[in-house]
PDB file of C-alpha atoms in Angstrom:
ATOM      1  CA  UNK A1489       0.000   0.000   0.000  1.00  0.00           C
ATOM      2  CA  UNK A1490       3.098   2.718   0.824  1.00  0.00           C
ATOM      3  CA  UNK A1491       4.419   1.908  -3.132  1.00  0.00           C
ATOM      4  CA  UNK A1492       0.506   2.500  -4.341  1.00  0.00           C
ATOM      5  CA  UNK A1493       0.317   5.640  -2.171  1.00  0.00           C
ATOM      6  CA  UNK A1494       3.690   7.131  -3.388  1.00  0.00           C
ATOM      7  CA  UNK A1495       3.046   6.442  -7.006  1.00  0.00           C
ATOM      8  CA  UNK A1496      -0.723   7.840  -6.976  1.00  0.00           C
ATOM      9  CA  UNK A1497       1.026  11.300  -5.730  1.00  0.00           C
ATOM     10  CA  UNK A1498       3.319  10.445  -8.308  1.00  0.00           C
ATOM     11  CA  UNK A1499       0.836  10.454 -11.142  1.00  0.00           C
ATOM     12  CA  UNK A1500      -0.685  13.546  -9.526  1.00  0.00           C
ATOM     13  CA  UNK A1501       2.349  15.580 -10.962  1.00  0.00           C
ATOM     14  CA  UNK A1502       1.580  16.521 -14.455  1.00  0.00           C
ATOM     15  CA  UNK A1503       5.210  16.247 -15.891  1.00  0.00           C
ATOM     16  CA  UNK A1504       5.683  12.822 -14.194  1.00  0.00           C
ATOM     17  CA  UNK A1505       2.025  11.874 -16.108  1.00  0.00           C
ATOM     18  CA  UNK A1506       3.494  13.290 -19.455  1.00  0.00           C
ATOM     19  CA  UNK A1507       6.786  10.750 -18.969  1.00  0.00           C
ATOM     20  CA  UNK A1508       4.620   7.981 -18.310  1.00  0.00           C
ATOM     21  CA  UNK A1509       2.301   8.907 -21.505  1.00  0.00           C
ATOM     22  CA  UNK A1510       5.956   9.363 -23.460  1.00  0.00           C
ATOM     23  CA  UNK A1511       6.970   6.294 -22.654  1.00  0.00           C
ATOM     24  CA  UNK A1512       3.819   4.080 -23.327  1.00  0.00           C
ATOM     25  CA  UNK A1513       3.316   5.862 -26.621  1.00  0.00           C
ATOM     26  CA  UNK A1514       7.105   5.478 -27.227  1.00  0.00           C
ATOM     27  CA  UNK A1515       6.335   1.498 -26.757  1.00  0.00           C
ATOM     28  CA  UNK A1516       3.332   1.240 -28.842  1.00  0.00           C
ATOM     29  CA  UNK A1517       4.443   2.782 -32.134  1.00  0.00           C
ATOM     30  CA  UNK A1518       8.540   0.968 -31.633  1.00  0.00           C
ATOM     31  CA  UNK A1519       6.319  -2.943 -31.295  1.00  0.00           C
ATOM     32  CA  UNK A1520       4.039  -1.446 -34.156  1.00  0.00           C
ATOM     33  CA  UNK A1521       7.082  -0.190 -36.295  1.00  0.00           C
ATOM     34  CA  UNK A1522       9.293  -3.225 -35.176  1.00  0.00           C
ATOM     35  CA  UNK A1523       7.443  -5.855 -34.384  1.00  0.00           C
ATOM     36  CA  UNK A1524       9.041  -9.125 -32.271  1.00  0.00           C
ATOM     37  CA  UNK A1525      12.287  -7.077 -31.546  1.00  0.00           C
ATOM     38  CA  UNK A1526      10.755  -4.593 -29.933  1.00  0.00           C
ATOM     39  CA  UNK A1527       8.054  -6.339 -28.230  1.00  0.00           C
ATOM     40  CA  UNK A1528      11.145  -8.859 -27.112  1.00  0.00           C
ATOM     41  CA  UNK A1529      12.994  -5.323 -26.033  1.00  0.00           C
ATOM     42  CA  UNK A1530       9.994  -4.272 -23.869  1.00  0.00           C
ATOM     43  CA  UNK A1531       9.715  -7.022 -22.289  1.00  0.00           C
ATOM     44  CA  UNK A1532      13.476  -7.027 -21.037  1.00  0.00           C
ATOM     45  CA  UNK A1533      12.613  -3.573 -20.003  1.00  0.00           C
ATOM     46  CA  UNK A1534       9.289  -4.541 -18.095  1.00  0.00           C
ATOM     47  CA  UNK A1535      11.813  -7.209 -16.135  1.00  0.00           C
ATOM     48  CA  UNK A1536      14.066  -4.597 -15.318  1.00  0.00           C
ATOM     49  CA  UNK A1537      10.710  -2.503 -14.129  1.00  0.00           C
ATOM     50  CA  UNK A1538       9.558  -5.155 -11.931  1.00  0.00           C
ATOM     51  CA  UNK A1539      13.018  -5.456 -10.354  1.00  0.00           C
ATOM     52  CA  UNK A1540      12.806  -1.715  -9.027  1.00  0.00           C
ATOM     53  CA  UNK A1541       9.775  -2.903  -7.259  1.00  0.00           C
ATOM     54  CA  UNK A1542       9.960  -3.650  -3.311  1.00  0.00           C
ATOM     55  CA  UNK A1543       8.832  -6.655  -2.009  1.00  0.00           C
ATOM     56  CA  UNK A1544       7.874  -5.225   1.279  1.00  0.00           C
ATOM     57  CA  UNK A1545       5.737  -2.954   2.287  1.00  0.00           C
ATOM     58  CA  UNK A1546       8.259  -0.247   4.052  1.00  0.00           C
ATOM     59  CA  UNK A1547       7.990   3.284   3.192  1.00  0.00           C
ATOM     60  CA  UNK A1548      11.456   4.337   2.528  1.00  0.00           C
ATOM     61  CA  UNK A1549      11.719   1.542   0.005  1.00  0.00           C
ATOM     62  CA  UNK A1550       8.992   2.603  -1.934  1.00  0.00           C
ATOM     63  CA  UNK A1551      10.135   6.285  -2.198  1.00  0.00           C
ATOM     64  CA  UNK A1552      13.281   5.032  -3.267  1.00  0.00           C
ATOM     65  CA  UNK A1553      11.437   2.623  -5.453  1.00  0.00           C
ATOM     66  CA  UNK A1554       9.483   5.727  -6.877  1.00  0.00           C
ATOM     67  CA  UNK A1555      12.623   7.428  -7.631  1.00  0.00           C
ATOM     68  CA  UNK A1556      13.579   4.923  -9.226  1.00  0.00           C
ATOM     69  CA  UNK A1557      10.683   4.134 -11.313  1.00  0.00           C
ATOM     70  CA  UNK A1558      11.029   8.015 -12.897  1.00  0.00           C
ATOM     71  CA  UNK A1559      14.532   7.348 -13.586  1.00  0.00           C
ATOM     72  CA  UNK A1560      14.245   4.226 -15.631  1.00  0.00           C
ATOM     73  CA  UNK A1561      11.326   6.128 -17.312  1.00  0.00           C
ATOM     74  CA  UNK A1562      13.116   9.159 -18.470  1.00  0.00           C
ATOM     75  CA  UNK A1563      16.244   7.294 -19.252  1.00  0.00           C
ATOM     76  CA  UNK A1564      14.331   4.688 -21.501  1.00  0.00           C
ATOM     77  CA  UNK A1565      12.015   7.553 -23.193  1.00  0.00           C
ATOM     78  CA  UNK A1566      15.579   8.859 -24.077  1.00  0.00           C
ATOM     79  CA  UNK A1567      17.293   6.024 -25.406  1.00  0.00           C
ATOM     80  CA  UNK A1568      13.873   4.599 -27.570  1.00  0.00           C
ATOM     81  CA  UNK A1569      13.256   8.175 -29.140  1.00  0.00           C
ATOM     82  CA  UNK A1570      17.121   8.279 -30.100  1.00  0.00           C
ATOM     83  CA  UNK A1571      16.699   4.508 -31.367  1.00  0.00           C
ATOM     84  CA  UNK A1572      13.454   4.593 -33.190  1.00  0.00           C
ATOM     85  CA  UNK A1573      13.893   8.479 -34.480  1.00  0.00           C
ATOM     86  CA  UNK A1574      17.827   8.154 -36.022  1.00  0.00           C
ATOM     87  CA  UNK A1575      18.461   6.800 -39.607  1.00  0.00           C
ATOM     88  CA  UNK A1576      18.942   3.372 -39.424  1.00  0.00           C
ATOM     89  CA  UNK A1577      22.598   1.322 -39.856  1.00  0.00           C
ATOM     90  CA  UNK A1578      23.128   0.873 -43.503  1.00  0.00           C
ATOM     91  CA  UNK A1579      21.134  -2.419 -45.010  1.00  0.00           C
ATOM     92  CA  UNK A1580      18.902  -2.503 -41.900  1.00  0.00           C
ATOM     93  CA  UNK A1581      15.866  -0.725 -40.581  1.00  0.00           C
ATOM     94  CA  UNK A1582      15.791  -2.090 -37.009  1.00  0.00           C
ATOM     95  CA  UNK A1583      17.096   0.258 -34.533  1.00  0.00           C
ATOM     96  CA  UNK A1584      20.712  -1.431 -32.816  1.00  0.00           C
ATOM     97  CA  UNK A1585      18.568  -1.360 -29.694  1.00  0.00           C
ATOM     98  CA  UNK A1586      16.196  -3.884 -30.684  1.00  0.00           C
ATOM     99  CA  UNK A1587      19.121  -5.811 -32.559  1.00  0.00           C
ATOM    100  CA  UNK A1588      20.082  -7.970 -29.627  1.00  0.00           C
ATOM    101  CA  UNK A1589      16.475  -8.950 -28.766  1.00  0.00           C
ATOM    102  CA  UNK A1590      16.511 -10.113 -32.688  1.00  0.00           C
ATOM    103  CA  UNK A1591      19.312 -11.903 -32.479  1.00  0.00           C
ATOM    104  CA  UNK A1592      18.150 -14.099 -29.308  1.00  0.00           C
ATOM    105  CA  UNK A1593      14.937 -15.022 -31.110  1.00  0.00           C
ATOM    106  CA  UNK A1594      13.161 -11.755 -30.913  1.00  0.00           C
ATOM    107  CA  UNK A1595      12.834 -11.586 -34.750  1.00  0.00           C
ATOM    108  CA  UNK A1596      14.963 -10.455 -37.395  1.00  0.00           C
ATOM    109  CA  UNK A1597      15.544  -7.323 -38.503  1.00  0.00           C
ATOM    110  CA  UNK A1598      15.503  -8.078 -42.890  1.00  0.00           C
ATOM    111  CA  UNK A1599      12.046  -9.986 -42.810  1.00  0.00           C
ATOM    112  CA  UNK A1600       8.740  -8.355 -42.269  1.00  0.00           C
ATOM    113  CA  UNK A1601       6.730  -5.359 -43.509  1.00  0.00           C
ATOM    114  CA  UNK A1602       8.063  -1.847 -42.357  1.00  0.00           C
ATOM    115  CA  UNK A1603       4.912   0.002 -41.850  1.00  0.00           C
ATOM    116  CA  UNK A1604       5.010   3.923 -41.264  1.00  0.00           C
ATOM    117  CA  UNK A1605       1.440   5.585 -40.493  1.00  0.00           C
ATOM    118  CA  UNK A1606       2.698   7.870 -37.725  1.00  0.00           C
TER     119      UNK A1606
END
């Protein structure tokens, strides 16, 4: 209940609100663009989410955990907008970030429409 508490007031801030909406739509158009990579990359990135999480209920964990939470956000609404955004490697399309989750199974970045409504 502390963590739900600290990220309601959280929310309440409209910058931190804007982040979150930054980084959903962020995720939405890279797994529509991109397909298995990036779903593959997101879901690394939802692990590493989790992971910030505490396990207990103690207060100064979840303001840490809080903290925490708006640094990952920031710092992955950085790196995906630099990723998705920059002209791709020459004889690719798929961003270098998403090019490891291809390579462990995540897809591959030569097969597969490219679609570009946005």
């Amino acid at each position: 209940l502390a963590l739900y508490g600290f990220m309601c007031e959280w929310l309440q801030v409209p910058d931190n609100r804007s982040l979150l909406y930054r980084f959903l739509d962020l995720k939405a158009r890279a797994i529509r663009w991109y397909e298995k990579p990036a779903e593959a990359y997101f879901v690394t990135q939802r692990d590493r989410l989790d992971a910030l999480m505490p396990s207990e209920e103690d207060a100064d964990t979840a303001v840490d955990a809080v903290a925490a939470v708006a640094r990952f956000l920031a710092e992955e609404v950085d790196r995906v907008e630099a990723a998705i955004f920059s002209m791709p490697e020459k004889g690719h399309y798929l961003p270098s970030l998403f090019a490891g989750e291809a390579a462990s199974g995540g897809g591959s970045d030569t097969c597969g429409p490219m679609v570009l409504d946005d």
